[in-house]
PDB file of C-alpha atoms in Angstrom:
ATOM      1  CA  UNK A   1       4.244 -30.605  26.279  1.00  0.00           C
ATOM      2  CA  UNK A   2       1.837 -31.967  23.912  1.00  0.00           C
ATOM      3  CA  UNK A   3       2.590 -33.494  20.380  1.00  0.00           C
ATOM      4  CA  UNK A   4       1.884 -29.947  18.599  1.00  0.00           C
ATOM      5  CA  UNK A   5       4.449 -28.206  20.335  1.00  0.00           C
ATOM      6  CA  UNK A   6       6.871 -30.846  19.786  1.00  0.00           C
ATOM      7  CA  UNK A   7       6.166 -30.655  16.113  1.00  0.00           C
ATOM      8  CA  UNK A   8       6.371 -26.739  16.318  1.00  0.00           C
ATOM      9  CA  UNK A   9       9.889 -27.020  17.909  1.00  0.00           C
ATOM     10  CA  UNK A  10      11.354 -29.264  15.692  1.00  0.00           C
ATOM     11  CA  UNK A  11       9.799 -27.367  12.824  1.00  0.00           C
ATOM     12  CA  UNK A  12      10.485 -23.806  13.485  1.00  0.00           C
ATOM     13  CA  UNK A  13      12.539 -23.988  16.682  1.00  0.00           C
ATOM     14  CA  UNK A  14      15.524 -26.617  16.298  1.00  0.00           C
ATOM     15  CA  UNK A  15      17.963 -24.424  14.804  1.00  0.00           C
ATOM     16  CA  UNK A  16      20.956 -23.244  17.246  1.00  0.00           C
ATOM     17  CA  UNK A  17      19.537 -25.520  19.956  1.00  0.00           C
ATOM     18  CA  UNK A  18      22.114 -27.049  22.333  1.00  0.00           C
ATOM     19  CA  UNK A  19      23.308 -30.652  21.319  1.00  0.00           C
ATOM     20  CA  UNK A  20      21.612 -32.261  24.397  1.00  0.00           C
ATOM     21  CA  UNK A  21      18.278 -30.342  23.624  1.00  0.00           C
ATOM     22  CA  UNK A  22      18.340 -31.996  20.100  1.00  0.00           C
ATOM     23  CA  UNK A  23      19.040 -35.591  21.504  1.00  0.00           C
ATOM     24  CA  UNK A  24      16.017 -34.875  23.868  1.00  0.00           C
ATOM     25  CA  UNK A  25      13.770 -33.478  20.805  1.00  0.00           C
ATOM     26  CA  UNK A  26      14.701 -36.557  18.781  1.00  0.00           C
ATOM     27  CA  UNK A  27      14.040 -39.004  21.454  1.00  0.00           C
ATOM     28  CA  UNK A  28      10.460 -37.456  22.115  1.00  0.00           C
ATOM     29  CA  UNK A  29       9.747 -37.546  18.409  1.00  0.00           C
ATOM     30  CA  UNK A  30      10.408 -40.932  18.111  1.00  0.00           C
ATOM     31  CA  UNK A  31       8.710 -42.368  21.653  1.00  0.00           C
ATOM     32  CA  UNK A  32       5.746 -40.401  20.715  1.00  0.00           C
ATOM     33  CA  UNK A  33       5.574 -42.094  17.560  1.00  0.00           C
ATOM     34  CA  UNK A  34       5.655 -38.582  15.310  1.00  0.00           C
ATOM     35  CA  UNK A  35       6.323 -38.312  11.900  1.00  0.00           C
ATOM     36  CA  UNK A  36       9.805 -39.522  10.947  1.00  0.00           C
ATOM     37  CA  UNK A  37      10.236 -36.555   8.203  1.00  0.00           C
ATOM     38  CA  UNK A  38      10.471 -34.346  11.836  1.00  0.00           C
ATOM     39  CA  UNK A  39      13.627 -36.482  12.346  1.00  0.00           C
ATOM     40  CA  UNK A  40      14.854 -35.943   9.074  1.00  0.00           C
ATOM     41  CA  UNK A  41      14.107 -32.004   9.980  1.00  0.00           C
ATOM     42  CA  UNK A  42      15.682 -31.517  13.158  1.00  0.00           C
ATOM     43  CA  UNK A  43      18.905 -33.606  11.606  1.00  0.00           C
ATOM     44  CA  UNK A  44      19.172 -31.231   8.461  1.00  0.00           C
ATOM     45  CA  UNK A  45      18.444 -28.198  10.823  1.00  0.00           C
ATOM     46  CA  UNK A  46      20.726 -29.025  13.378  1.00  0.00           C
ATOM     47  CA  UNK A  47      23.859 -29.403  11.565  1.00  0.00           C
ATOM     48  CA  UNK A  48      25.100 -25.905  10.620  1.00  0.00           C
ATOM     49  CA  UNK A  49      26.648 -25.127   7.015  1.00  0.00           C
ATOM     50  CA  UNK A  50      30.499 -25.116   7.161  1.00  0.00           C
ATOM     51  CA  UNK A  51      32.001 -21.840   5.749  1.00  0.00           C
ATOM     52  CA  UNK A  52      32.661 -23.478   2.101  1.00  0.00           C
ATOM     53  CA  UNK A  53      28.833 -25.147   2.117  1.00  0.00           C
ATOM     54  CA  UNK A  54      27.719 -21.422   2.932  1.00  0.00           C
ATOM     55  CA  UNK A  55      29.804 -19.836   0.160  1.00  0.00           C
ATOM     56  CA  UNK A  56      28.977 -22.406  -2.344  1.00  0.00           C
ATOM     57  CA  UNK A  57      25.195 -21.964  -1.553  1.00  0.00           C
ATOM     58  CA  UNK A  58      25.341 -18.171  -1.531  1.00  0.00           C
ATOM     59  CA  UNK A  59      27.022 -18.877  -5.374  1.00  0.00           C
ATOM     60  CA  UNK A  60      24.648 -21.145  -5.857  1.00  0.00           C
ATOM     61  CA  UNK A  61      21.423 -18.569  -4.988  1.00  0.00           C
ATOM     62  CA  UNK A  62      23.749 -15.570  -6.921  1.00  0.00           C
ATOM     63  CA  UNK A  63      23.075 -17.234 -10.254  1.00  0.00           C
ATOM     64  CA  UNK A  64      19.680 -18.119 -10.081  1.00  0.00           C
ATOM     65  CA  UNK A  65      17.193 -15.997 -12.310  1.00  0.00           C
ATOM     66  CA  UNK A  66      15.616 -12.854 -11.148  1.00  0.00           C
ATOM     67  CA  UNK A  67      12.530 -13.519  -8.977  1.00  0.00           C
ATOM     68  CA  UNK A  68      11.258 -10.073 -10.458  1.00  0.00           C
ATOM     69  CA  UNK A  69      12.296  -9.882 -14.028  1.00  0.00           C
ATOM     70  CA  UNK A  70      13.226 -13.825 -14.567  1.00  0.00           C
ATOM     71  CA  UNK A  71      16.282 -12.547 -16.299  1.00  0.00           C
ATOM     72  CA  UNK A  72      19.420 -15.101 -15.481  1.00  0.00           C
ATOM     73  CA  UNK A  73      21.815 -12.327 -16.733  1.00  0.00           C
ATOM     74  CA  UNK A  74      22.686 -10.863 -13.444  1.00  0.00           C
ATOM     75  CA  UNK A  75      24.065 -11.951 -10.164  1.00  0.00           C
ATOM     76  CA  UNK A  76      21.512 -11.906  -7.552  1.00  0.00           C
ATOM     77  CA  UNK A  77      21.791  -9.791  -4.264  1.00  0.00           C
ATOM     78  CA  UNK A  78      20.551  -9.451  -1.033  1.00  0.00           C
ATOM     79  CA  UNK A  79      18.544  -5.775  -0.734  1.00  0.00           C
ATOM     80  CA  UNK A  80      17.076  -3.784   2.169  1.00  0.00           C
ATOM     81  CA  UNK A  81      13.620  -1.946   1.498  1.00  0.00           C
ATOM     82  CA  UNK A  82      13.026   0.378   3.986  1.00  0.00           C
ATOM     83  CA  UNK A  83       9.569   2.408   3.758  1.00  0.00           C
ATOM     84  CA  UNK A  84       8.061   4.878   6.092  1.00  0.00           C
ATOM     85  CA  UNK A  85       4.193   6.017   5.308  1.00  0.00           C
ATOM     86  CA  UNK A  86       2.662   8.788   7.324  1.00  0.00           C
ATOM     87  CA  UNK A  87      -0.801   9.666   8.325  1.00  0.00           C
ATOM     88  CA  UNK A  88      -1.789  12.900   9.704  1.00  0.00           C
ATOM     89  CA  UNK A  89      -1.471  11.362  13.145  1.00  0.00           C
ATOM     90  CA  UNK A  90       0.874   8.323  12.923  1.00  0.00           C
ATOM     91  CA  UNK A  91       3.669   7.260  10.606  1.00  0.00           C
ATOM     92  CA  UNK A  92       4.237   3.280   9.622  1.00  0.00           C
ATOM     93  CA  UNK A  93       7.863   2.083   9.326  1.00  0.00           C
ATOM     94  CA  UNK A  94       8.582  -1.223   7.515  1.00  0.00           C
ATOM     95  CA  UNK A  95      11.779  -3.305   6.496  1.00  0.00           C
ATOM     96  CA  UNK A  96      11.757  -6.171   3.974  1.00  0.00           C
ATOM     97  CA  UNK A  97      14.950  -7.757   2.596  1.00  0.00           C
ATOM     98  CA  UNK A  98      14.865  -9.145  -0.741  1.00  0.00           C
ATOM     99  CA  UNK A  99      17.014 -11.222  -2.891  1.00  0.00           C
ATOM    100  CA  UNK A 100      17.153  -9.289  -6.516  1.00  0.00           C
ATOM    101  CA  UNK A 101      19.135  -8.781  -9.410  1.00  0.00           C
ATOM    102  CA  UNK A 102      21.205  -5.263  -9.545  1.00  0.00           C
ATOM    103  CA  UNK A 103      18.655  -3.643 -11.780  1.00  0.00           C
ATOM    104  CA  UNK A 104      15.536  -4.986 -10.038  1.00  0.00           C
ATOM    105  CA  UNK A 105      17.235  -4.344  -6.466  1.00  0.00           C
ATOM    106  CA  UNK A 106      18.033  -0.725  -7.666  1.00  0.00           C
ATOM    107  CA  UNK A 107      14.685   0.313  -8.905  1.00  0.00           C
ATOM    108  CA  UNK A 108      13.117  -1.065  -5.848  1.00  0.00           C
ATOM    109  CA  UNK A 109      15.565   0.887  -3.527  1.00  0.00           C
ATOM    110  CA  UNK A 110      14.914   3.807  -5.785  1.00  0.00           C
ATOM    111  CA  UNK A 111      11.396   3.919  -5.482  1.00  0.00           C
ATOM    112  CA  UNK A 112      11.351   3.549  -1.788  1.00  0.00           C
ATOM    113  CA  UNK A 113      13.369   6.129  -1.423  1.00  0.00           C
ATOM    114  CA  UNK A 114      11.079   8.583  -3.601  1.00  0.00           C
ATOM    115  CA  UNK A 115       8.155   7.087  -1.791  1.00  0.00           C
ATOM    116  CA  UNK A 116       9.614   7.790   1.552  1.00  0.00           C
ATOM    117  CA  UNK A 117      10.586  11.232   0.484  1.00  0.00           C
ATOM    118  CA  UNK A 118       6.753  12.010  -0.687  1.00  0.00           C
ATOM    119  CA  UNK A 119       4.781  10.446   2.040  1.00  0.00           C
ATOM    120  CA  UNK A 120       7.116   9.837   5.024  1.00  0.00           C
ATOM    121  CA  UNK A 121       6.556  13.604   6.290  1.00  0.00           C
ATOM    122  CA  UNK A 122       3.108  13.628   7.039  1.00  0.00           C
ATOM    123  CA  UNK A 123       2.994  13.229  10.923  1.00  0.00           C
ATOM    124  CA  UNK A 124       4.665  14.334  13.881  1.00  0.00           C
ATOM    125  CA  UNK A 125       6.620  11.259  14.129  1.00  0.00           C
ATOM    126  CA  UNK A 126       7.421  10.506  10.035  1.00  0.00           C
ATOM    127  CA  UNK A 127       8.866  14.199  10.567  1.00  0.00           C
ATOM    128  CA  UNK A 128      11.608  12.760  12.645  1.00  0.00           C
ATOM    129  CA  UNK A 129      11.642   9.280  11.207  1.00  0.00           C
ATOM    130  CA  UNK A 130      11.767  10.232   7.400  1.00  0.00           C
ATOM    131  CA  UNK A 131      15.271  12.351   7.667  1.00  0.00           C
ATOM    132  CA  UNK A 132      16.782   9.223   9.622  1.00  0.00           C
ATOM    133  CA  UNK A 133      15.412   6.533   7.009  1.00  0.00           C
ATOM    134  CA  UNK A 134      16.552   8.608   4.057  1.00  0.00           C
ATOM    135  CA  UNK A 135      20.071   9.389   5.107  1.00  0.00           C
ATOM    136  CA  UNK A 136      20.162   5.622   6.562  1.00  0.00           C
ATOM    137  CA  UNK A 137      19.377   4.494   2.761  1.00  0.00           C
ATOM    138  CA  UNK A 138      21.575   6.933   0.885  1.00  0.00           C
ATOM    139  CA  UNK A 139      24.280   5.778   3.099  1.00  0.00           C
ATOM    140  CA  UNK A 140      23.605   2.002   2.777  1.00  0.00           C
ATOM    141  CA  UNK A 141      24.463   2.269  -1.326  1.00  0.00           C
ATOM    142  CA  UNK A 142      27.501   2.433  -0.396  1.00  0.00           C
ATOM    143  CA  UNK A 143      27.501  -0.553   1.695  1.00  0.00           C
ATOM    144  CA  UNK A 144      25.618  -2.723  -0.770  1.00  0.00           C
ATOM    145  CA  UNK A 145      27.809  -5.837  -0.906  1.00  0.00           C
ATOM    146  CA  UNK A 146      27.980  -5.931   2.797  1.00  0.00           C
ATOM    147  CA  UNK A 147      24.211  -5.333   3.355  1.00  0.00           C
ATOM    148  CA  UNK A 148      23.983  -8.150   0.672  1.00  0.00           C
ATOM    149  CA  UNK A 149      26.254 -10.594   2.462  1.00  0.00           C
ATOM    150  CA  UNK A 150      24.480 -10.020   5.662  1.00  0.00           C
ATOM    151  CA  UNK A 151      21.159 -10.756   3.969  1.00  0.00           C
ATOM    152  CA  UNK A 152      22.065 -13.933   2.441  1.00  0.00           C
ATOM    153  CA  UNK A 153      23.854 -15.291   5.256  1.00  0.00           C
ATOM    154  CA  UNK A 154      20.767 -14.507   7.886  1.00  0.00           C
ATOM    155  CA  UNK A 155      18.618 -15.991   5.261  1.00  0.00           C
ATOM    156  CA  UNK A 156      20.778 -19.462   4.840  1.00  0.00           C
ATOM    157  CA  UNK A 157      21.350 -19.782   8.584  1.00  0.00           C
ATOM    158  CA  UNK A 158      17.367 -19.344   9.738  1.00  0.00           C
ATOM    159  CA  UNK A 159      16.253 -22.039   6.937  1.00  0.00           C
ATOM    160  CA  UNK A 160      19.434 -24.474   7.279  1.00  0.00           C
ATOM    161  CA  UNK A 161      16.829 -27.195   7.328  1.00  0.00           C
ATOM    162  CA  UNK A 162      15.240 -26.560   4.461  1.00  0.00           C
ATOM    163  CA  UNK A 163      18.029 -25.853   2.508  1.00  0.00           C
ATOM    164  CA  UNK A 164      19.446 -29.048   3.404  1.00  0.00           C
ATOM    165  CA  UNK A 165      16.808 -31.086   2.377  1.00  0.00           C
ATOM    166  CA  UNK A 166      15.583 -28.996  -0.894  1.00  0.00           C
ATOM    167  CA  UNK A 167      18.730 -27.528  -2.134  1.00  0.00           C
ATOM    168  CA  UNK A 168      18.047 -28.432  -5.975  1.00  0.00           C
ATOM    169  CA  UNK A 169      17.824 -25.297  -8.481  1.00  0.00           C
ATOM    170  CA  UNK A 170      14.071 -25.238  -8.499  1.00  0.00           C
ATOM    171  CA  UNK A 171      13.572 -25.707  -4.713  1.00  0.00           C
ATOM    172  CA  UNK A 172      16.254 -22.730  -4.473  1.00  0.00           C
ATOM    173  CA  UNK A 173      13.859 -20.532  -6.726  1.00  0.00           C
ATOM    174  CA  UNK A 174      10.997 -21.321  -5.068  1.00  0.00           C
ATOM    175  CA  UNK A 175      12.162 -20.555  -2.002  1.00  0.00           C
ATOM    176  CA  UNK A 176      13.376 -17.029  -2.994  1.00  0.00           C
ATOM    177  CA  UNK A 177      10.452 -16.424  -4.249  1.00  0.00           C
ATOM    178  CA  UNK A 178       8.580 -16.997  -0.970  1.00  0.00           C
ATOM    179  CA  UNK A 179      11.293 -15.239   0.953  1.00  0.00           C
ATOM    180  CA  UNK A 180      10.672 -12.260  -1.430  1.00  0.00           C
ATOM    181  CA  UNK A 181       7.027 -12.259  -0.764  1.00  0.00           C
ATOM    182  CA  UNK A 182       6.928 -12.642   3.023  1.00  0.00           C
TER     183      UNK A 182
END
């Protein structure tokens, strides 16, 4: 295995590895004389958040300013934004998860429902996909708190290393902005 493959595993795949594999990874980083920051990253990423840490981080994130409108007066939630666009012979669907204040999240959700209603039907596959997606989105409006918690938990768990090493307010704001743009 090459050094670049070891670095890739350390940076992007160390979350969820078994303890023995983590030890082998740490050993390989040391033996090969790779950047010592990789060890810090692996250590931070392999240590899962305890329930109280996870809840505290969710609280810290929820009181940040909204990444879209910059207002600090509303709690941030996780939103699932679904879109479907049909072209005469096919359609494309996308789903994005975003962290926004209630007002911005509801606007984005409403805009996606309107766009899906107008532009989702214009192909054979869109005729079937659009009603399903619209029904799902409308049904999910009543489950928004549960969906928000799932999105926030998944985001934190998938980015444990980064969040352990960069948990200050400015880093969290930057992280949420990058999360929303991906």
